[in-house]
C-alpha cells in the first residue's frame, strides 16, 4: 500500500502530522515499511530528499516487530521502539542539497 501525505509548500522545515493505518496478520514477526520524502516542484520533477542514514539510496526502510514494539533498520540494528519519536538523517553523499531528516513514531494497537 502507498500513502501520500499532504503538501507543505515553501518551508525549510516542514512540520506536519501524518497518520497511516495498516492492518497485518497477528502472527507477523516483522513488518517492512518504506518512507520517502519528496520536495514538490511545480515546474520540474520532484526531488527525493535523502533520509536514509545508510550509504545507498534515499528511501528509508524500517522493520517493525509487533511482539516487542522494536523498530529496526535493515541491518537489524534497533533504532527505536513503539510510542517514541524516532529521528533519522540522511548521509552526506553527493547531493548535499537533498540531505534531510525525518521524525516518525509507531503507535501500535491490537484490534
Short mmCIF file of N, CA and C in Angstrom, two decimals:
data_model
loop_
_atom_site.label_atom_id
_atom_site.label_comp_id
_atom_site.label_asym_id
_atom_site.label_seq_id
_atom_site.Cartn_x
_atom_site.Cartn_y
_atom_site.Cartn_z
N UNK A 1 0.84 -1.18 0.00
CA UNK A 1 0.00 0.00 0.00
C UNK A 1 0.88 1.24 0.00
N UNK A 2 0.47 2.23 -0.74
CA UNK A 2 1.17 3.51 -0.78
C UNK A 2 0.28 4.58 -0.19
N UNK A 3 0.87 5.45 0.61
CA UNK A 3 0.16 6.58 1.17
C UNK A 3 0.93 7.84 0.80
N UNK A 4 0.22 8.90 0.56
CA UNK A 4 0.87 10.17 0.24
C UNK A 4 0.37 11.21 1.25
N UNK A 5 1.31 11.93 1.82
CA UNK A 5 0.94 12.94 2.81
C UNK A 5 0.47 14.21 2.12
N UNK A 6 -0.02 15.13 2.91
CA UNK A 6 -0.37 16.44 2.37
C UNK A 6 0.90 17.20 2.03
N UNK A 7 0.78 18.25 1.23
CA UNK A 7 1.92 19.07 0.84
C UNK A 7 2.14 20.19 1.83
N UNK A 8 3.39 20.50 2.07
CA UNK A 8 3.77 21.67 2.85
C UNK A 8 4.67 22.50 1.94
N UNK A 9 4.17 23.63 1.47
CA UNK A 9 4.88 24.42 0.46
C UNK A 9 5.85 25.42 1.06
N UNK A 10 7.00 25.55 0.40
CA UNK A 10 7.99 26.60 0.65
C UNK A 10 8.39 26.73 2.12
N UNK A 11 8.79 25.63 2.71
CA UNK A 11 9.25 25.64 4.09
C UNK A 11 10.61 24.98 4.16
N UNK A 12 11.55 25.62 4.84
CA UNK A 12 12.85 24.99 5.05
C UNK A 12 12.70 23.82 6.01
N UNK A 13 11.81 23.97 6.99
CA UNK A 13 11.50 22.89 7.92
C UNK A 13 10.01 22.62 7.83
N UNK A 14 9.66 21.53 7.22
CA UNK A 14 8.24 21.18 7.06
C UNK A 14 7.82 20.34 8.26
N UNK A 15 6.79 20.80 8.95
CA UNK A 15 6.27 20.07 10.10
C UNK A 15 4.80 19.76 9.84
N UNK A 16 4.47 18.50 9.87
CA UNK A 16 3.08 18.10 9.72
C UNK A 16 2.91 16.74 10.38
N UNK A 17 1.69 16.44 10.68
CA UNK A 17 1.37 15.17 11.31
C UNK A 17 0.64 14.31 10.30
N UNK A 18 1.13 13.13 10.08
CA UNK A 18 0.52 12.21 9.12
C UNK A 18 0.29 10.88 9.83
N UNK A 19 -0.93 10.45 9.89
CA UNK A 19 -1.24 9.15 10.47
C UNK A 19 -1.52 8.17 9.35
N UNK A 20 -0.86 7.04 9.42
CA UNK A 20 -1.06 5.97 8.44
C UNK A 20 -1.49 4.73 9.20
N UNK A 21 -2.56 4.15 8.77
CA UNK A 21 -3.08 2.95 9.42
C UNK A 21 -2.87 1.76 8.50
N UNK A 22 -2.33 0.70 9.03
CA UNK A 22 -2.16 -0.51 8.24
C UNK A 22 -2.56 -1.71 9.09
N UNK A 23 -3.11 -2.68 8.43
CA UNK A 23 -3.50 -3.92 9.09
C UNK A 23 -2.56 -5.02 8.65
N UNK A 24 -2.18 -5.87 9.58
CA UNK A 24 -1.35 -7.01 9.24
C UNK A 24 -1.70 -8.17 10.15
N UNK A 25 -1.35 -9.33 9.71
CA UNK A 25 -1.65 -10.56 10.44
C UNK A 25 -0.98 -10.54 11.81
N UNK A 26 -1.67 -11.05 12.80
CA UNK A 26 -1.15 -11.08 14.16
C UNK A 26 0.07 -11.96 14.33
N UNK A 27 0.33 -12.84 13.37
CA UNK A 27 1.49 -13.72 13.51
C UNK A 27 2.72 -13.21 12.76
N UNK A 28 2.68 -11.98 12.27
CA UNK A 28 3.84 -11.41 11.57
C UNK A 28 4.96 -11.16 12.58
N UNK A 29 6.15 -11.67 12.26
CA UNK A 29 7.31 -11.41 13.12
C UNK A 29 7.78 -9.97 12.95
N UNK A 30 7.98 -9.55 11.71
CA UNK A 30 8.39 -8.17 11.42
C UNK A 30 7.64 -7.67 10.19
N UNK A 31 7.34 -6.38 10.19
CA UNK A 31 6.63 -5.75 9.08
C UNK A 31 7.56 -4.70 8.48
N UNK A 32 7.74 -4.75 7.16
CA UNK A 32 8.62 -3.82 6.46
C UNK A 32 7.84 -2.58 6.03
N UNK A 33 8.39 -1.41 6.33
CA UNK A 33 7.83 -0.13 5.88
C UNK A 33 8.92 0.62 5.13
N UNK A 34 8.51 1.39 4.13
CA UNK A 34 9.45 2.28 3.46
C UNK A 34 8.87 3.69 3.50
N UNK A 35 9.75 4.65 3.70
CA UNK A 35 9.35 6.05 3.79
C UNK A 35 10.20 6.84 2.80
N UNK A 36 9.52 7.68 2.02
CA UNK A 36 10.22 8.51 1.06
C UNK A 36 9.75 9.94 1.25
N UNK A 37 10.68 10.87 1.28
CA UNK A 37 10.37 12.28 1.48
C UNK A 37 10.68 13.01 0.18
N UNK A 38 9.67 13.70 -0.36
CA UNK A 38 9.83 14.39 -1.64
C UNK A 38 9.64 15.89 -1.47
N UNK A 39 10.44 16.64 -2.21
CA UNK A 39 10.33 18.08 -2.30
C UNK A 39 9.52 18.39 -3.55
N UNK A 40 8.32 18.90 -3.38
CA UNK A 40 7.43 19.19 -4.51
C UNK A 40 7.94 20.37 -5.32
N UNK A 41 8.01 20.18 -6.61
CA UNK A 41 8.40 21.25 -7.54
C UNK A 41 7.28 21.42 -8.57
N UNK A 42 6.83 22.66 -8.75
CA UNK A 42 5.71 22.93 -9.65
C UNK A 42 6.06 22.69 -11.12
N UNK A 43 7.26 23.11 -11.53
CA UNK A 43 7.57 23.09 -12.96
C UNK A 43 8.64 22.06 -13.34
N UNK A 44 9.12 21.29 -12.40
CA UNK A 44 10.11 20.26 -12.71
C UNK A 44 9.82 19.02 -11.87
N UNK A 45 10.63 17.99 -12.06
CA UNK A 45 10.42 16.76 -11.30
C UNK A 45 10.62 17.01 -9.81
N UNK A 46 9.84 16.31 -9.00
CA UNK A 46 10.03 16.41 -7.55
C UNK A 46 11.38 15.83 -7.17
N UNK A 47 12.05 16.47 -6.22
CA UNK A 47 13.32 15.96 -5.70
C UNK A 47 13.03 15.00 -4.56
N UNK A 48 13.80 13.93 -4.49
CA UNK A 48 13.68 12.99 -3.39
C UNK A 48 14.74 13.35 -2.36
N UNK A 49 14.30 13.64 -1.13
CA UNK A 49 15.23 14.01 -0.07
C UNK A 49 15.92 12.76 0.47
N UNK A 50 17.15 12.91 0.89
CA UNK A 50 17.92 11.80 1.44
C UNK A 50 17.66 11.70 2.94
N UNK A 51 16.83 10.73 3.35
CA UNK A 51 16.56 10.49 4.76
C UNK A 51 17.11 9.13 5.20
N UNK A 52 17.87 8.49 4.32
CA UNK A 52 18.42 7.17 4.61
C UNK A 52 19.81 7.31 5.25
N UNK A 53 19.97 6.90 6.51
CA UNK A 53 21.28 7.01 7.14
C UNK A 53 22.31 6.03 6.58
N UNK A 54 21.87 5.08 5.77
CA UNK A 54 22.79 4.14 5.14
C UNK A 54 23.50 4.77 3.96
N UNK A 55 24.42 4.04 3.41
CA UNK A 55 25.25 4.57 2.33
C UNK A 55 24.55 4.59 0.99
N UNK A 56 23.53 3.78 0.81
CA UNK A 56 22.89 3.68 -0.52
C UNK A 56 21.44 4.09 -0.48
N UNK A 57 21.04 4.88 -1.43
CA UNK A 57 19.64 5.23 -1.61
C UNK A 57 19.18 6.35 -0.71
N UNK A 58 18.00 6.86 -1.01
CA UNK A 58 17.41 7.96 -0.27
C UNK A 58 16.21 7.50 0.54
N UNK A 59 15.58 6.44 0.11
CA UNK A 59 14.38 5.92 0.77
C UNK A 59 14.77 5.24 2.07
N UNK A 60 13.96 5.43 3.11
CA UNK A 60 14.21 4.81 4.40
C UNK A 60 13.38 3.53 4.52
N UNK A 61 14.03 2.44 4.85
CA UNK A 61 13.35 1.18 5.09
C UNK A 61 13.49 0.84 6.57
N UNK A 62 12.38 0.51 7.22
CA UNK A 62 12.41 0.11 8.63
C UNK A 62 11.58 -1.15 8.81
N UNK A 63 11.97 -1.92 9.80
CA UNK A 63 11.25 -3.15 10.16
C UNK A 63 10.62 -2.93 11.53
N UNK A 64 9.33 -3.21 11.63
CA UNK A 64 8.62 -3.07 12.91
C UNK A 64 8.28 -4.47 13.42
N UNK A 65 8.59 -4.73 14.68
CA UNK A 65 8.33 -6.02 15.30
C UNK A 65 7.16 -5.86 16.28
N UNK A 66 5.96 -6.30 15.88
CA UNK A 66 4.77 -6.08 16.70
C UNK A 66 4.86 -6.69 18.11
N UNK A 67 5.49 -7.85 18.24
CA UNK A 67 5.51 -8.53 19.53
C UNK A 67 6.34 -7.80 20.59
N UNK A 68 7.38 -7.08 20.16
CA UNK A 68 8.25 -6.38 21.11
C UNK A 68 8.10 -4.86 21.03
N UNK A 69 7.57 -4.37 19.91
CA UNK A 69 7.46 -2.93 19.70
C UNK A 69 8.75 -2.29 19.24
N UNK A 70 9.75 -3.10 18.90
CA UNK A 70 11.03 -2.56 18.46
C UNK A 70 11.00 -2.22 16.97
N UNK A 71 11.76 -1.18 16.60
CA UNK A 71 11.89 -0.74 15.22
C UNK A 71 13.36 -0.89 14.84
N UNK A 72 13.61 -1.53 13.70
CA UNK A 72 14.96 -1.84 13.25
C UNK A 72 15.24 -1.18 11.91
N UNK A 73 16.53 -0.93 11.64
CA UNK A 73 16.91 -0.57 10.28
C UNK A 73 17.19 -1.88 9.54
N UNK A 74 17.60 -1.79 8.29
CA UNK A 74 17.78 -3.02 7.50
C UNK A 74 19.00 -3.83 7.90
N UNK A 75 19.87 -3.26 8.73
CA UNK A 75 21.00 -4.05 9.25
C UNK A 75 20.60 -4.77 10.54
N UNK A 76 19.33 -4.64 10.92
CA UNK A 76 18.73 -5.24 12.12
C UNK A 76 19.21 -4.57 13.40
N UNK A 77 19.67 -3.33 13.29
CA UNK A 77 20.02 -2.52 14.45
C UNK A 77 18.75 -1.84 14.96
N UNK A 78 18.53 -1.89 16.27
CA UNK A 78 17.37 -1.23 16.86
C UNK A 78 17.56 0.28 16.76
N UNK A 79 16.57 0.96 16.16
CA UNK A 79 16.64 2.42 16.06
C UNK A 79 15.58 3.12 16.90
N UNK A 80 14.68 2.34 17.50
CA UNK A 80 13.65 2.92 18.34
C UNK A 80 12.66 1.88 18.78
N UNK A 81 11.62 2.37 19.43
CA UNK A 81 10.57 1.46 19.89
C UNK A 81 9.21 2.13 19.78
N UNK A 82 8.20 1.30 19.84
CA UNK A 82 6.81 1.77 19.73
C UNK A 82 6.55 2.90 20.73
N UNK A 83 5.87 3.96 20.26
CA UNK A 83 5.45 5.05 21.12
C UNK A 83 6.46 6.16 21.31
N UNK A 84 7.70 5.98 20.83
CA UNK A 84 8.68 7.05 20.98
C UNK A 84 9.02 7.66 19.63
N UNK A 85 9.43 8.92 19.65
CA UNK A 85 9.86 9.59 18.42
C UNK A 85 11.19 8.98 17.96
N UNK A 86 11.27 8.67 16.68
CA UNK A 86 12.47 8.12 16.08
C UNK A 86 12.92 9.12 15.02
N UNK A 87 14.14 9.59 15.13
CA UNK A 87 14.66 10.58 14.18
C UNK A 87 15.82 9.98 13.42
N UNK A 88 15.76 10.07 12.11
CA UNK A 88 16.86 9.61 11.27
C UNK A 88 17.25 10.74 10.33
N UNK A 89 18.48 10.69 9.89
CA UNK A 89 19.02 11.72 9.00
C UNK A 89 19.78 11.03 7.88
N UNK A 90 19.65 11.58 6.70
CA UNK A 90 20.37 11.04 5.56
C UNK A 90 21.87 11.20 5.75
N UNK A 91 22.60 10.50 4.92
CA UNK A 91 24.05 10.56 4.99
C UNK A 91 24.56 11.56 3.97
N UNK A 92 25.57 12.31 4.33
CA UNK A 92 26.10 13.31 3.40
C UNK A 92 26.74 12.61 2.22
N UNK A 93 26.02 12.62 1.13
CA UNK A 93 26.50 11.98 -0.08
C UNK A 93 26.82 13.00 -1.15
N UNK A 94 26.52 12.64 -2.37
CA UNK A 94 26.87 13.51 -3.48
C UNK A 94 25.89 14.67 -3.66
N UNK A 95 24.74 14.63 -3.04
CA UNK A 95 23.73 15.68 -3.19
C UNK A 95 23.43 16.32 -1.84
N UNK A 96 24.28 17.21 -1.38
CA UNK A 96 24.08 17.83 -0.07
C UNK A 96 22.79 18.62 0.01
N UNK A 97 22.33 19.17 -1.12
CA UNK A 97 21.10 19.95 -1.11
C UNK A 97 19.87 19.06 -0.88
N UNK A 98 20.03 17.76 -0.93
CA UNK A 98 18.91 16.84 -0.69
C UNK A 98 18.98 16.17 0.67
N UNK A 99 19.96 16.49 1.47
CA UNK A 99 20.12 15.91 2.80
C UNK A 99 18.98 16.39 3.70
N UNK A 100 18.35 15.46 4.39
CA UNK A 100 17.21 15.81 5.23
C UNK A 100 17.12 14.85 6.41
N UNK A 101 16.26 15.19 7.34
CA UNK A 101 15.97 14.29 8.46
C UNK A 101 14.46 14.17 8.58
N UNK A 102 14.04 13.12 9.25
CA UNK A 102 12.61 12.89 9.45
C UNK A 102 12.42 12.27 10.83
N UNK A 103 11.33 12.65 11.48
CA UNK A 103 10.97 12.08 12.78
C UNK A 103 9.63 11.38 12.61
N UNK A 104 9.56 10.15 13.10
CA UNK A 104 8.33 9.38 12.99
C UNK A 104 8.13 8.54 14.23
N UNK A 105 6.95 7.94 14.35
CA UNK A 105 6.61 7.14 15.52
C UNK A 105 5.67 6.01 15.11
N UNK A 106 5.84 4.86 15.72
CA UNK A 106 4.90 3.75 15.55
C UNK A 106 4.00 3.69 16.77
N UNK A 107 2.72 3.79 16.55
CA UNK A 107 1.72 3.57 17.60
C UNK A 107 0.94 2.34 17.17
N UNK A 108 1.11 1.28 17.89
CA UNK A 108 0.52 0.01 17.52
C UNK A 108 -0.54 -0.37 18.52
N UNK A 109 -1.69 -0.71 18.01
CA UNK A 109 -2.73 -1.22 18.92
C UNK A 109 -3.37 -2.43 18.28
N UNK A 110 -3.74 -3.33 19.11
CA UNK A 110 -4.39 -4.57 18.63
C UNK A 110 -5.90 -4.31 18.50
N UNK A 111 -6.47 -4.87 17.45
CA UNK A 111 -7.92 -4.71 17.25
C UNK A 111 -8.68 -5.84 17.92
#
